[in-house]
mmCIF file with all atom_site columns, C-alpha atoms in Angstrom:
data_model
loop_
_atom_site.group_PDB
_atom_site.id
_atom_site.type_symbol
_atom_site.label_atom_id
_atom_site.label_alt_id
_atom_site.label_comp_id
_atom_site.label_asym_id
_atom_site.label_entity_id
_atom_site.label_seq_id
_atom_site.pdbx_PDB_ins_code
_atom_site.Cartn_x
_atom_site.Cartn_y
_atom_site.Cartn_z
_atom_site.occupancy
_atom_site.B_iso_or_equiv
_atom_site.pdbx_formal_charge
_atom_site.auth_seq_id
_atom_site.auth_comp_id
_atom_site.auth_asym_id
_atom_site.auth_atom_id
_atom_site.pdbx_PDB_model_num
ATOM 1   C CA . UNK A 1 1   ? -34.970 22.613  -46.562 1.00 0.00 ? 469 UNK A CA 1
ATOM 2   C CA . UNK A 1 2   ? -35.780 19.270  -45.380 1.00 0.00 ? 470 UNK A CA 1
ATOM 3   C CA . UNK A 1 3   ? -34.706 18.028  -42.114 1.00 0.00 ? 471 UNK A CA 1
ATOM 4   C CA . UNK A 1 4   ? -33.835 14.598  -40.901 1.00 0.00 ? 472 UNK A CA 1
ATOM 5   C CA . UNK A 1 5   ? -36.440 12.257  -42.078 1.00 0.00 ? 473 UNK A CA 1
ATOM 6   C CA . UNK A 1 6   ? -36.781 8.393   -41.155 1.00 0.00 ? 474 UNK A CA 1
ATOM 7   C CA . UNK A 1 7   ? -38.718 5.540   -42.036 1.00 0.00 ? 475 UNK A CA 1
ATOM 8   C CA . UNK A 1 8   ? -41.083 3.633   -41.062 1.00 0.00 ? 476 UNK A CA 1
ATOM 9   C CA . UNK A 1 9   ? -42.412 5.894   -38.139 1.00 0.00 ? 477 UNK A CA 1
ATOM 10  C CA . UNK A 1 10  ? -44.576 3.060   -36.628 1.00 0.00 ? 478 UNK A CA 1
ATOM 11  C CA . UNK A 1 11  ? -43.974 -0.285  -36.517 1.00 0.00 ? 479 UNK A CA 1
ATOM 12  C CA . UNK A 1 12  ? -44.757 -3.973  -34.884 1.00 0.00 ? 480 UNK A CA 1
ATOM 13  C CA . UNK A 1 13  ? -42.177 -6.761  -34.807 1.00 0.00 ? 481 UNK A CA 1
ATOM 14  C CA . UNK A 1 14  ? -42.848 -9.952  -32.524 1.00 0.00 ? 482 UNK A CA 1
ATOM 15  C CA . UNK A 1 15  ? -39.592 -11.389 -30.249 1.00 0.00 ? 483 UNK A CA 1
ATOM 16  C CA . UNK A 1 16  ? -36.866 -12.378 -32.176 1.00 0.00 ? 484 UNK A CA 1
ATOM 17  C CA . UNK A 1 17  ? -37.622 -10.918 -35.215 1.00 0.00 ? 485 UNK A CA 1
ATOM 18  C CA . UNK A 1 18  ? -35.148 -8.365  -37.026 1.00 0.00 ? 486 UNK A CA 1
ATOM 19  C CA . UNK A 1 19  ? -35.736 -4.782  -38.371 1.00 0.00 ? 487 UNK A CA 1
ATOM 20  C CA . UNK A 1 20  ? -34.375 -1.793  -40.160 1.00 0.00 ? 488 UNK A CA 1
ATOM 21  C CA . UNK A 1 21  ? -34.702 1.462   -39.508 1.00 0.00 ? 489 UNK A CA 1
ATOM 22  C CA . UNK A 1 22  ? -33.895 4.138   -42.140 1.00 0.00 ? 490 UNK A CA 1
ATOM 23  C CA . UNK A 1 23  ? -32.363 7.704   -41.794 1.00 0.00 ? 491 UNK A CA 1
ATOM 24  C CA . UNK A 1 24  ? -32.042 10.528  -44.411 1.00 0.00 ? 492 UNK A CA 1
ATOM 25  C CA . UNK A 1 25  ? -29.957 13.144  -43.254 1.00 0.00 ? 493 UNK A CA 1
ATOM 26  C CA . UNK A 1 26  ? -30.801 16.896  -42.830 1.00 0.00 ? 494 UNK A CA 1
ATOM 27  C CA . UNK A 1 27  ? -29.382 18.875  -46.247 1.00 0.00 ? 495 UNK A CA 1
ATOM 28  C CA . UNK A 1 28  ? -25.519 19.376  -45.637 1.00 0.00 ? 496 UNK A CA 1
ATOM 29  C CA . UNK A 1 29  ? -24.852 17.265  -42.816 1.00 0.00 ? 497 UNK A CA 1
ATOM 30  C CA . UNK A 1 30  ? -22.617 14.414  -43.199 1.00 0.00 ? 498 UNK A CA 1
ATOM 31  C CA . UNK A 1 31  ? -22.785 12.406  -39.933 1.00 0.00 ? 499 UNK A CA 1
ATOM 32  C CA . UNK A 1 32  ? -25.584 10.484  -38.517 1.00 0.00 ? 500 UNK A CA 1
ATOM 33  C CA . UNK A 1 33  ? -26.331 9.135   -35.043 1.00 0.00 ? 501 UNK A CA 1
ATOM 34  C CA . UNK A 1 34  ? -28.665 7.018   -33.675 1.00 0.00 ? 502 UNK A CA 1
ATOM 35  C CA . UNK A 1 35  ? -30.327 7.048   -30.459 1.00 0.00 ? 503 UNK A CA 1
ATOM 36  C CA . UNK A 1 36  ? -33.173 4.877   -28.712 1.00 0.00 ? 504 UNK A CA 1
ATOM 37  C CA . UNK A 1 37  ? -35.750 6.234   -26.172 1.00 0.00 ? 505 UNK A CA 1
ATOM 38  C CA . UNK A 1 38  ? -37.567 4.288   -23.778 1.00 0.00 ? 506 UNK A CA 1
ATOM 39  C CA . UNK A 1 39  ? -40.790 5.514   -22.587 1.00 0.00 ? 507 UNK A CA 1
ATOM 40  C CA . UNK A 1 40  ? -40.649 8.039   -20.002 1.00 0.00 ? 508 UNK A CA 1
ATOM 41  C CA . UNK A 1 41  ? -36.465 8.307   -20.372 1.00 0.00 ? 509 UNK A CA 1
ATOM 42  C CA . UNK A 1 42  ? -34.023 10.170  -21.969 1.00 0.00 ? 510 UNK A CA 1
ATOM 43  C CA . UNK A 1 43  ? -32.284 9.333   -25.361 1.00 0.00 ? 511 UNK A CA 1
ATOM 44  C CA . UNK A 1 44  ? -28.866 6.721   -25.017 1.00 0.00 ? 512 UNK A CA 1
ATOM 45  C CA . UNK A 1 45  ? -26.575 6.915   -27.898 1.00 0.00 ? 513 UNK A CA 1
ATOM 46  C CA . UNK A 1 46  ? -26.392 4.211   -29.767 1.00 0.00 ? 514 UNK A CA 1
ATOM 47  C CA . UNK A 1 47  ? -23.579 4.733   -32.449 1.00 0.00 ? 515 UNK A CA 1
ATOM 48  C CA . UNK A 1 48  ? -22.397 7.129   -34.991 1.00 0.00 ? 516 UNK A CA 1
ATOM 49  C CA . UNK A 1 49  ? -21.784 6.865   -38.404 1.00 0.00 ? 517 UNK A CA 1
ATOM 50  C CA . UNK A 1 50  ? -19.309 9.183   -40.444 1.00 0.00 ? 518 UNK A CA 1
ATOM 51  C CA . UNK A 1 51  ? -17.533 8.545   -44.050 1.00 0.00 ? 519 UNK A CA 1
ATOM 52  C CA . UNK A 1 52  ? -19.611 5.554   -43.856 1.00 0.00 ? 520 UNK A CA 1
ATOM 53  C CA . UNK A 1 53  ? -17.617 4.087   -40.985 1.00 0.00 ? 521 UNK A CA 1
ATOM 54  C CA . UNK A 1 54  ? -18.854 3.759   -37.529 1.00 0.00 ? 522 UNK A CA 1
ATOM 55  C CA . UNK A 1 55  ? -16.994 6.214   -35.445 1.00 0.00 ? 523 UNK A CA 1
ATOM 56  C CA . UNK A 1 56  ? -18.634 6.055   -31.936 1.00 0.00 ? 524 UNK A CA 1
ATOM 57  C CA . UNK A 1 57  ? -20.566 3.205   -29.910 1.00 0.00 ? 525 UNK A CA 1
ATOM 58  C CA . UNK A 1 58  ? -22.810 3.086   -26.714 1.00 0.00 ? 526 UNK A CA 1
ATOM 59  C CA . UNK A 1 59  ? -23.679 0.365   -24.704 1.00 0.00 ? 527 UNK A CA 1
ATOM 60  C CA . UNK A 1 60  ? -25.534 -1.553  -26.757 1.00 0.00 ? 528 UNK A CA 1
ATOM 61  C CA . UNK A 1 61  ? -25.265 -5.488  -27.847 1.00 0.00 ? 529 UNK A CA 1
ATOM 62  C CA . UNK A 1 62  ? -23.809 -6.373  -30.959 1.00 0.00 ? 530 UNK A CA 1
ATOM 63  C CA . UNK A 1 63  ? -27.407 -7.194  -32.157 1.00 0.00 ? 531 UNK A CA 1
ATOM 64  C CA . UNK A 1 64  ? -27.895 -3.144  -32.906 1.00 0.00 ? 532 UNK A CA 1
ATOM 65  C CA . UNK A 1 65  ? -25.694 -2.216  -36.440 1.00 0.00 ? 533 UNK A CA 1
ATOM 66  C CA . UNK A 1 66  ? -25.918 0.103   -39.150 1.00 0.00 ? 534 UNK A CA 1
ATOM 67  C CA . UNK A 1 67  ? -24.657 1.349   -42.008 1.00 0.00 ? 535 UNK A CA 1
ATOM 68  C CA . UNK A 1 68  ? -24.036 4.860   -43.806 1.00 0.00 ? 536 UNK A CA 1
ATOM 69  C CA . UNK A 1 69  ? -24.198 5.055   -47.817 1.00 0.00 ? 537 UNK A CA 1
ATOM 70  C CA . UNK A 1 70  ? -22.317 7.350   -49.607 1.00 0.00 ? 538 UNK A CA 1
ATOM 71  C CA . UNK A 1 71  ? -25.437 9.816   -50.191 1.00 0.00 ? 539 UNK A CA 1
ATOM 72  C CA . UNK A 1 72  ? -25.255 10.441  -46.437 1.00 0.00 ? 540 UNK A CA 1
ATOM 73  C CA . UNK A 1 73  ? -28.163 8.257   -45.340 1.00 0.00 ? 541 UNK A CA 1
ATOM 74  C CA . UNK A 1 74  ? -28.029 5.499   -42.918 1.00 0.00 ? 542 UNK A CA 1
ATOM 75  C CA . UNK A 1 75  ? -29.966 2.195   -41.492 1.00 0.00 ? 543 UNK A CA 1
ATOM 76  C CA . UNK A 1 76  ? -30.193 1.116   -38.586 1.00 0.00 ? 544 UNK A CA 1
ATOM 77  C CA . UNK A 1 77  ? -30.639 -2.992  -37.756 1.00 0.00 ? 545 UNK A CA 1
ATOM 78  C CA . UNK A 1 78  ? -31.635 -4.677  -34.772 1.00 0.00 ? 546 UNK A CA 1
ATOM 79  C CA . UNK A 1 79  ? -31.528 -8.605  -35.033 1.00 0.00 ? 547 UNK A CA 1
ATOM 80  C CA . UNK A 1 80  ? -33.286 -10.997 -32.427 1.00 0.00 ? 548 UNK A CA 1
ATOM 81  C CA . UNK A 1 81  ? -35.661 -8.549  -31.187 1.00 0.00 ? 549 UNK A CA 1
ATOM 82  C CA . UNK A 1 82  ? -36.263 -8.778  -27.494 1.00 0.00 ? 550 UNK A CA 1
ATOM 83  C CA . UNK A 1 83  ? -39.454 -7.180  -25.628 1.00 0.00 ? 551 UNK A CA 1
ATOM 84  C CA . UNK A 1 84  ? -36.825 -4.470  -24.238 1.00 0.00 ? 552 UNK A CA 1
ATOM 85  C CA . UNK A 1 85  ? -35.779 -3.041  -27.874 1.00 0.00 ? 553 UNK A CA 1
ATOM 86  C CA . UNK A 1 86  ? -39.584 -1.299  -27.643 1.00 0.00 ? 554 UNK A CA 1
ATOM 87  C CA . UNK A 1 87  ? -38.828 1.884   -27.836 1.00 0.00 ? 555 UNK A CA 1
ATOM 88  C CA . UNK A 1 88  ? -38.656 5.376   -30.421 1.00 0.00 ? 556 UNK A CA 1
ATOM 89  C CA . UNK A 1 89  ? -35.582 5.360   -32.509 1.00 0.00 ? 557 UNK A CA 1
ATOM 90  C CA . UNK A 1 90  ? -34.509 8.755   -33.015 1.00 0.00 ? 558 UNK A CA 1
ATOM 91  C CA . UNK A 1 91  ? -31.934 9.751   -35.965 1.00 0.00 ? 559 UNK A CA 1
ATOM 92  C CA . UNK A 1 92  ? -29.364 12.871  -35.334 1.00 0.00 ? 560 UNK A CA 1
ATOM 93  C CA . UNK A 1 93  ? -27.697 14.595  -38.086 1.00 0.00 ? 561 UNK A CA 1
ATOM 94  C CA . UNK A 1 94  ? -24.478 16.905  -38.108 1.00 0.00 ? 562 UNK A CA 1
ATOM 95  C CA . UNK A 1 95  ? -21.965 18.401  -39.806 1.00 0.00 ? 563 UNK A CA 1
ATOM 96  C CA . UNK A 1 96  ? -18.614 16.558  -39.411 1.00 0.00 ? 564 UNK A CA 1
ATOM 97  C CA . UNK A 1 97  ? -17.299 15.322  -36.500 1.00 0.00 ? 565 UNK A CA 1
ATOM 98  C CA . UNK A 1 98  ? -15.331 18.317  -35.492 1.00 0.00 ? 566 UNK A CA 1
ATOM 99  C CA . UNK A 1 99  ? -16.608 20.675  -32.090 1.00 0.00 ? 567 UNK A CA 1
ATOM 100 C CA . UNK A 1 100 ? -18.867 19.185  -29.640 1.00 0.00 ? 568 UNK A CA 1
ATOM 101 C CA . UNK A 1 101 ? -21.046 21.677  -29.784 1.00 0.00 ? 569 UNK A CA 1
ATOM 102 C CA . UNK A 1 102 ? -24.099 19.308  -29.068 1.00 0.00 ? 570 UNK A CA 1
ATOM 103 C CA . UNK A 1 103 ? -25.768 20.656  -32.606 1.00 0.00 ? 571 UNK A CA 1
ATOM 104 C CA . UNK A 1 104 ? -27.833 18.049  -33.407 1.00 0.00 ? 572 UNK A CA 1
ATOM 105 C CA . UNK A 1 105 ? -30.500 17.890  -35.693 1.00 0.00 ? 573 UNK A CA 1
ATOM 106 C CA . UNK A 1 106 ? -33.072 15.109  -34.689 1.00 0.00 ? 574 UNK A CA 1
ATOM 107 C CA . UNK A 1 107 ? -36.054 13.362  -36.396 1.00 0.00 ? 575 UNK A CA 1
ATOM 108 C CA . UNK A 1 108 ? -38.934 12.673  -35.203 1.00 0.00 ? 576 UNK A CA 1
ATOM 109 C CA . UNK A 1 109 ? -38.473 8.863   -34.993 1.00 0.00 ? 577 UNK A CA 1
ATOM 110 C CA . UNK A 1 110 ? -39.562 5.765   -35.673 1.00 0.00 ? 578 UNK A CA 1
ATOM 111 C CA . UNK A 1 111 ? -41.652 3.790   -32.923 1.00 0.00 ? 579 UNK A CA 1
ATOM 112 C CA . UNK A 1 112 ? -40.886 0.152   -32.525 1.00 0.00 ? 580 UNK A CA 1
ATOM 113 C CA . UNK A 1 113 ? -43.150 -2.085  -30.743 1.00 0.00 ? 581 UNK A CA 1
ATOM 114 C CA . UNK A 1 114 ? -42.230 -5.742  -30.228 1.00 0.00 ? 582 UNK A CA 1
ATOM 115 C CA . UNK A 1 115 ? -45.005 -8.218  -29.130 1.00 0.00 ? 583 UNK A CA 1
ATOM 116 C CA . UNK X 2 1   ? -24.987 7.157   -10.248 1.00 0.00 ? 743 UNK X CA 1
ATOM 117 C CA . UNK X 2 2   ? -26.073 8.470   -13.608 1.00 0.00 ? 744 UNK X CA 1
ATOM 118 C CA . UNK X 2 3   ? -24.070 10.623  -15.961 1.00 0.00 ? 745 UNK X CA 1
ATOM 119 C CA . UNK X 2 4   ? -26.925 12.935  -15.843 1.00 0.00 ? 746 UNK X CA 1
ATOM 120 C CA . UNK X 2 5   ? -29.474 13.310  -13.584 1.00 0.00 ? 747 UNK X CA 1
ATOM 121 C CA . UNK X 2 6   ? -32.970 15.456  -14.141 1.00 0.00 ? 748 UNK X CA 1
ATOM 122 C CA . UNK X 2 7   ? -35.877 15.683  -11.981 1.00 0.00 ? 749 UNK X CA 1
ATOM 123 C CA . UNK X 2 8   ? -38.759 14.038  -14.455 1.00 0.00 ? 750 UNK X CA 1
ATOM 124 C CA . UNK X 2 9   ? -41.481 15.883  -12.729 1.00 0.00 ? 751 UNK X CA 1
ATOM 125 C CA . UNK X 2 10  ? -44.299 16.627  -14.407 1.00 0.00 ? 752 UNK X CA 1
ATOM 126 C CA . UNK X 2 11  ? -43.860 20.033  -13.188 1.00 0.00 ? 753 UNK X CA 1
ATOM 127 C CA . UNK X 2 12  ? -47.353 22.293  -13.260 1.00 0.00 ? 754 UNK X CA 1
ATOM 128 C CA . UNK X 2 13  ? -47.081 26.215  -13.771 1.00 0.00 ? 755 UNK X CA 1
ATOM 129 C CA . UNK X 2 14  ? -50.053 28.783  -14.587 1.00 0.00 ? 756 UNK X CA 1
ATOM 130 C CA . UNK X 2 15  ? -49.321 30.452  -17.390 1.00 0.00 ? 757 UNK X CA 1
ATOM 131 C CA . UNK X 2 16  ? -47.125 33.625  -16.971 1.00 0.00 ? 758 UNK X CA 1
ATOM 132 C CA . UNK X 2 17  ? -44.745 31.664  -13.995 1.00 0.00 ? 759 UNK X CA 1
ATOM 133 C CA . UNK X 2 18  ? -41.187 31.910  -14.547 1.00 0.00 ? 760 UNK X CA 1
ATOM 134 C CA . UNK X 2 19  ? -39.940 28.081  -14.644 1.00 0.00 ? 761 UNK X CA 1
ATOM 135 C CA . UNK X 2 20  ? -36.544 26.669  -13.417 1.00 0.00 ? 762 UNK X CA 1
ATOM 136 C CA . UNK X 2 21  ? -35.721 23.288  -14.738 1.00 0.00 ? 763 UNK X CA 1
ATOM 137 C CA . UNK X 2 22  ? -32.378 21.585  -13.378 1.00 0.00 ? 764 UNK X CA 1
ATOM 138 C CA . UNK X 2 23  ? -29.571 18.935  -14.155 1.00 0.00 ? 765 UNK X CA 1
ATOM 139 C CA . UNK X 2 24  ? -26.768 17.645  -12.410 1.00 0.00 ? 766 UNK X CA 1
ATOM 140 C CA . UNK X 2 25  ? -23.877 15.449  -13.831 1.00 0.00 ? 767 UNK X CA 1
ATOM 141 C CA . UNK X 2 26  ? -20.946 13.634  -12.688 1.00 0.00 ? 768 UNK X CA 1
ATOM 142 C CA . UNK X 2 27  ? -17.680 14.052  -14.999 1.00 0.00 ? 769 UNK X CA 1
ATOM 143 C CA . UNK X 2 28  ? -16.402 17.495  -14.820 1.00 0.00 ? 770 UNK X CA 1
ATOM 144 C CA . UNK X 2 29  ? -14.639 16.951  -18.349 1.00 0.00 ? 771 UNK X CA 1
ATOM 145 C CA . UNK X 2 30  ? -17.195 18.033  -20.221 1.00 0.00 ? 772 UNK X CA 1
ATOM 146 C CA . UNK X 2 31  ? -17.752 21.423  -21.496 1.00 0.00 ? 773 UNK X CA 1
ATOM 147 C CA . UNK X 2 32  ? -20.755 22.047  -23.695 1.00 0.00 ? 774 UNK X CA 1
ATOM 148 C CA . UNK X 2 33  ? -24.268 21.659  -22.375 1.00 0.00 ? 775 UNK X CA 1
ATOM 149 C CA . UNK X 2 34  ? -27.179 21.602  -24.196 1.00 0.00 ? 776 UNK X CA 1
ATOM 150 C CA . UNK X 2 35  ? -30.843 22.036  -23.785 1.00 0.00 ? 777 UNK X CA 1
ATOM 151 C CA . UNK X 2 36  ? -33.558 20.485  -26.057 1.00 0.00 ? 778 UNK X CA 1
ATOM 152 C CA . UNK X 2 37  ? -36.947 20.464  -25.794 1.00 0.00 ? 779 UNK X CA 1
ATOM 153 C CA . UNK X 2 38  ? -39.516 17.388  -27.129 1.00 0.00 ? 780 UNK X CA 1
ATOM 154 C CA . UNK X 2 39  ? -43.160 17.779  -27.658 1.00 0.00 ? 781 UNK X CA 1
ATOM 155 C CA . UNK X 2 40  ? -45.259 14.587  -27.452 1.00 0.00 ? 782 UNK X CA 1
ATOM 156 C CA . UNK X 2 41  ? -44.619 12.114  -30.419 1.00 0.00 ? 783 UNK X CA 1
ATOM 157 C CA . UNK X 2 42  ? -42.174 14.611  -31.965 1.00 0.00 ? 784 UNK X CA 1
ATOM 158 C CA . UNK X 2 43  ? -38.201 14.134  -31.658 1.00 0.00 ? 785 UNK X CA 1
ATOM 159 C CA . UNK X 2 44  ? -36.346 16.517  -29.335 1.00 0.00 ? 786 UNK X CA 1
ATOM 160 C CA . UNK X 2 45  ? -35.403 19.959  -31.042 1.00 0.00 ? 787 UNK X CA 1
ATOM 161 C CA . UNK X 2 46  ? -32.153 22.411  -29.481 1.00 0.00 ? 788 UNK X CA 1
ATOM 162 C CA . UNK X 2 47  ? -33.206 25.084  -27.753 1.00 0.00 ? 789 UNK X CA 1
ATOM 163 C CA . UNK X 2 48  ? -30.029 25.926  -26.516 1.00 0.00 ? 790 UNK X CA 1
ATOM 164 C CA . UNK X 2 49  ? -26.226 25.375  -25.848 1.00 0.00 ? 791 UNK X CA 1
ATOM 165 C CA . UNK X 2 50  ? -23.530 26.555  -23.464 1.00 0.00 ? 792 UNK X CA 1
ATOM 166 C CA . UNK X 2 51  ? -19.937 26.174  -23.240 1.00 0.00 ? 793 UNK X CA 1
ATOM 167 C CA . UNK X 2 52  ? -18.277 25.854  -20.062 1.00 0.00 ? 794 UNK X CA 1
ATOM 168 C CA . UNK X 2 53  ? -19.674 28.264  -17.225 1.00 0.00 ? 795 UNK X CA 1
ATOM 169 C CA . UNK X 2 54  ? -22.197 31.174  -17.383 1.00 0.00 ? 796 UNK X CA 1
ATOM 170 C CA . UNK X 2 55  ? -25.358 31.977  -18.735 1.00 0.00 ? 797 UNK X CA 1
ATOM 171 C CA . UNK X 2 56  ? -26.605 32.311  -22.147 1.00 0.00 ? 798 UNK X CA 1
ATOM 172 C CA . UNK X 2 57  ? -30.225 33.906  -22.933 1.00 0.00 ? 799 UNK X CA 1
ATOM 173 C CA . UNK X 2 58  ? -32.403 33.929  -26.047 1.00 0.00 ? 800 UNK X CA 1
ATOM 174 C CA . UNK X 2 59  ? -35.510 35.747  -25.578 1.00 0.00 ? 801 UNK X CA 1
ATOM 175 C CA . UNK X 2 60  ? -37.265 34.075  -22.647 1.00 0.00 ? 802 UNK X CA 1
ATOM 176 C CA . UNK X 2 61  ? -35.146 31.140  -22.472 1.00 0.00 ? 803 UNK X CA 1
ATOM 177 C CA . UNK X 2 62  ? -31.965 31.820  -20.569 1.00 0.00 ? 804 UNK X CA 1
ATOM 178 C CA . UNK X 2 63  ? -29.351 28.781  -19.926 1.00 0.00 ? 805 UNK X CA 1
ATOM 179 C CA . UNK X 2 64  ? -26.947 28.702  -17.133 1.00 0.00 ? 806 UNK X CA 1
ATOM 180 C CA . UNK X 2 65  ? -23.906 26.331  -16.171 1.00 0.00 ? 807 UNK X CA 1
ATOM 181 C CA . UNK X 2 66  ? -22.163 26.151  -12.794 1.00 0.00 ? 808 UNK X CA 1
ATOM 182 C CA . UNK X 2 67  ? -19.083 24.318  -13.539 1.00 0.00 ? 809 UNK X CA 1
ATOM 183 C CA . UNK X 2 68  ? -17.914 24.040  -10.143 1.00 0.00 ? 810 UNK X CA 1
ATOM 184 C CA . UNK X 2 69  ? -20.564 22.321  -8.539  1.00 0.00 ? 811 UNK X CA 1
ATOM 185 C CA . UNK X 2 70  ? -21.859 20.477  -12.117 1.00 0.00 ? 812 UNK X CA 1
ATOM 186 C CA . UNK X 2 71  ? -25.002 22.083  -12.175 1.00 0.00 ? 813 UNK X CA 1
ATOM 187 C CA . UNK X 2 72  ? -27.155 23.003  -15.460 1.00 0.00 ? 814 UNK X CA 1
ATOM 188 C CA . UNK X 2 73  ? -30.270 25.119  -15.481 1.00 0.00 ? 815 UNK X CA 1
ATOM 189 C CA . UNK X 2 74  ? -32.848 26.081  -17.525 1.00 0.00 ? 816 UNK X CA 1
ATOM 190 C CA . UNK X 2 75  ? -35.023 29.477  -16.930 1.00 0.00 ? 817 UNK X CA 1
ATOM 191 C CA . UNK X 2 76  ? -38.131 30.289  -18.762 1.00 0.00 ? 818 UNK X CA 1
ATOM 192 C CA . UNK X 2 77  ? -39.699 33.448  -18.313 1.00 0.00 ? 819 UNK X CA 1
ATOM 193 C CA . UNK X 2 78  ? -43.273 34.304  -19.077 1.00 0.00 ? 820 UNK X CA 1
ATOM 194 C CA . UNK X 2 79  ? -44.380 30.755  -19.418 1.00 0.00 ? 821 UNK X CA 1
ATOM 195 C CA . UNK X 2 80  ? -47.067 30.026  -22.146 1.00 0.00 ? 822 UNK X CA 1
ATOM 196 C CA . UNK X 2 81  ? -48.972 26.882  -22.789 1.00 0.00 ? 823 UNK X CA 1
ATOM 197 C CA . UNK X 2 82  ? -47.269 25.967  -26.038 1.00 0.00 ? 824 UNK X CA 1
ATOM 198 C CA . UNK X 2 83  ? -44.179 25.611  -23.832 1.00 0.00 ? 825 UNK X CA 1
ATOM 199 C CA . UNK X 2 84  ? -45.488 22.582  -22.184 1.00 0.00 ? 826 UNK X CA 1
ATOM 200 C CA . UNK X 2 85  ? -43.426 20.089  -23.198 1.00 0.00 ? 827 UNK X CA 1
ATOM 201 C CA . UNK X 2 86  ? -40.631 17.486  -21.750 1.00 0.00 ? 828 UNK X CA 1
ATOM 202 C CA . UNK X 2 87  ? -37.279 19.374  -21.242 1.00 0.00 ? 829 UNK X CA 1
ATOM 203 C CA . UNK X 2 88  ? -34.237 17.074  -21.817 1.00 0.00 ? 830 UNK X CA 1
ATOM 204 C CA . UNK X 2 89  ? -30.551 18.197  -20.667 1.00 0.00 ? 831 UNK X CA 1
ATOM 205 C CA . UNK X 2 90  ? -27.777 16.728  -22.341 1.00 0.00 ? 832 UNK X CA 1
ATOM 206 C CA . UNK X 2 91  ? -23.704 17.049  -22.253 1.00 0.00 ? 833 UNK X CA 1
ATOM 207 C CA . UNK X 2 92  ? -21.711 16.645  -25.320 1.00 0.00 ? 834 UNK X CA 1
ATOM 208 C CA . UNK X 2 93  ? -18.573 14.342  -25.572 1.00 0.00 ? 835 UNK X CA 1
ATOM 209 C CA . UNK X 2 94  ? -15.982 14.099  -28.280 1.00 0.00 ? 836 UNK X CA 1
ATOM 210 C CA . UNK X 2 95  ? -17.696 13.776  -31.528 1.00 0.00 ? 837 UNK X CA 1
ATOM 211 C CA . UNK X 2 96  ? -20.608 15.277  -30.752 1.00 0.00 ? 838 UNK X CA 1
ATOM 212 C CA . UNK X 2 97  ? -21.813 12.061  -28.658 1.00 0.00 ? 839 UNK X CA 1
ATOM 213 C CA . UNK X 2 98  ? -24.478 13.357  -26.226 1.00 0.00 ? 840 UNK X CA 1
ATOM 214 C CA . UNK X 2 99  ? -25.613 12.435  -22.722 1.00 0.00 ? 841 UNK X CA 1
ATOM 215 C CA . UNK X 2 100 ? -28.982 12.998  -21.648 1.00 0.00 ? 842 UNK X CA 1
ATOM 216 C CA . UNK X 2 101 ? -30.565 13.526  -18.363 1.00 0.00 ? 843 UNK X CA 1
ATOM 217 C CA . UNK X 2 102 ? -34.351 11.392  -17.979 1.00 0.00 ? 844 UNK X CA 1
ATOM 218 C CA . UNK X 2 103 ? -35.889 14.620  -19.028 1.00 0.00 ? 845 UNK X CA 1
ATOM 219 C CA . UNK X 2 104 ? -38.519 16.883  -17.127 1.00 0.00 ? 846 UNK X CA 1
ATOM 220 C CA . UNK X 2 105 ? -42.032 17.278  -18.405 1.00 0.00 ? 847 UNK X CA 1
ATOM 221 C CA . UNK X 2 106 ? -43.536 20.500  -17.879 1.00 0.00 ? 848 UNK X CA 1
ATOM 222 C CA . UNK X 2 107 ? -47.089 21.600  -17.980 1.00 0.00 ? 849 UNK X CA 1
ATOM 223 C CA . UNK X 2 108 ? -48.375 25.301  -18.490 1.00 0.00 ? 850 UNK X CA 1
ATOM 224 C CA . UNK X 2 109 ? -52.044 25.571  -17.682 1.00 0.00 ? 851 UNK X CA 1
ATOM 225 C CA . UNK X 2 110 ? -53.605 28.860  -19.204 1.00 0.00 ? 852 UNK X CA 1
#
């Protein structure tokens, strides 16, 4: 049973560029959430997708956008990259929106470095 | 004040020791509390979750929640070098939106 898969694992961009990160959820899961984890800090919630719609959003600017496809996979797009966007971007999947059990399954992340 | 506070460590203990990891949180409305373990260069993995106050045990791990003092604890008995990782506490908001603490780095020395 494949878990949450993310691509690419590492990438380097320069300021002002745009980046797209991809995520495939765990089999049987239909909800995808994205988190940003800066070095030495805990993950911060970016947004959540369910039924191809953004359902919740954290305190991130509009430069961060996303999409969910009919097969439940998801993309995270970041425009006009800043040095401060350098972080590990984590995708997490879960089943439905019901309940607040925190049973999220995380991928290994995409490490973005902005120069 | 951050919603979830956690001592960053690092916490260094000898193999076999009992480890106590702690978090405090500010919003009393939360009901679900989680502990995630994160190895270096890996994604977090869910260790345990508890609902409301009380204890939950799973093997060498015990999670404890005291809602009256807004305090979350994770105890690890007979700690092993393989337990060396960063431990993240988290609280679950509506729709499984998690708020994490900053993580505590644990080192268990053989």
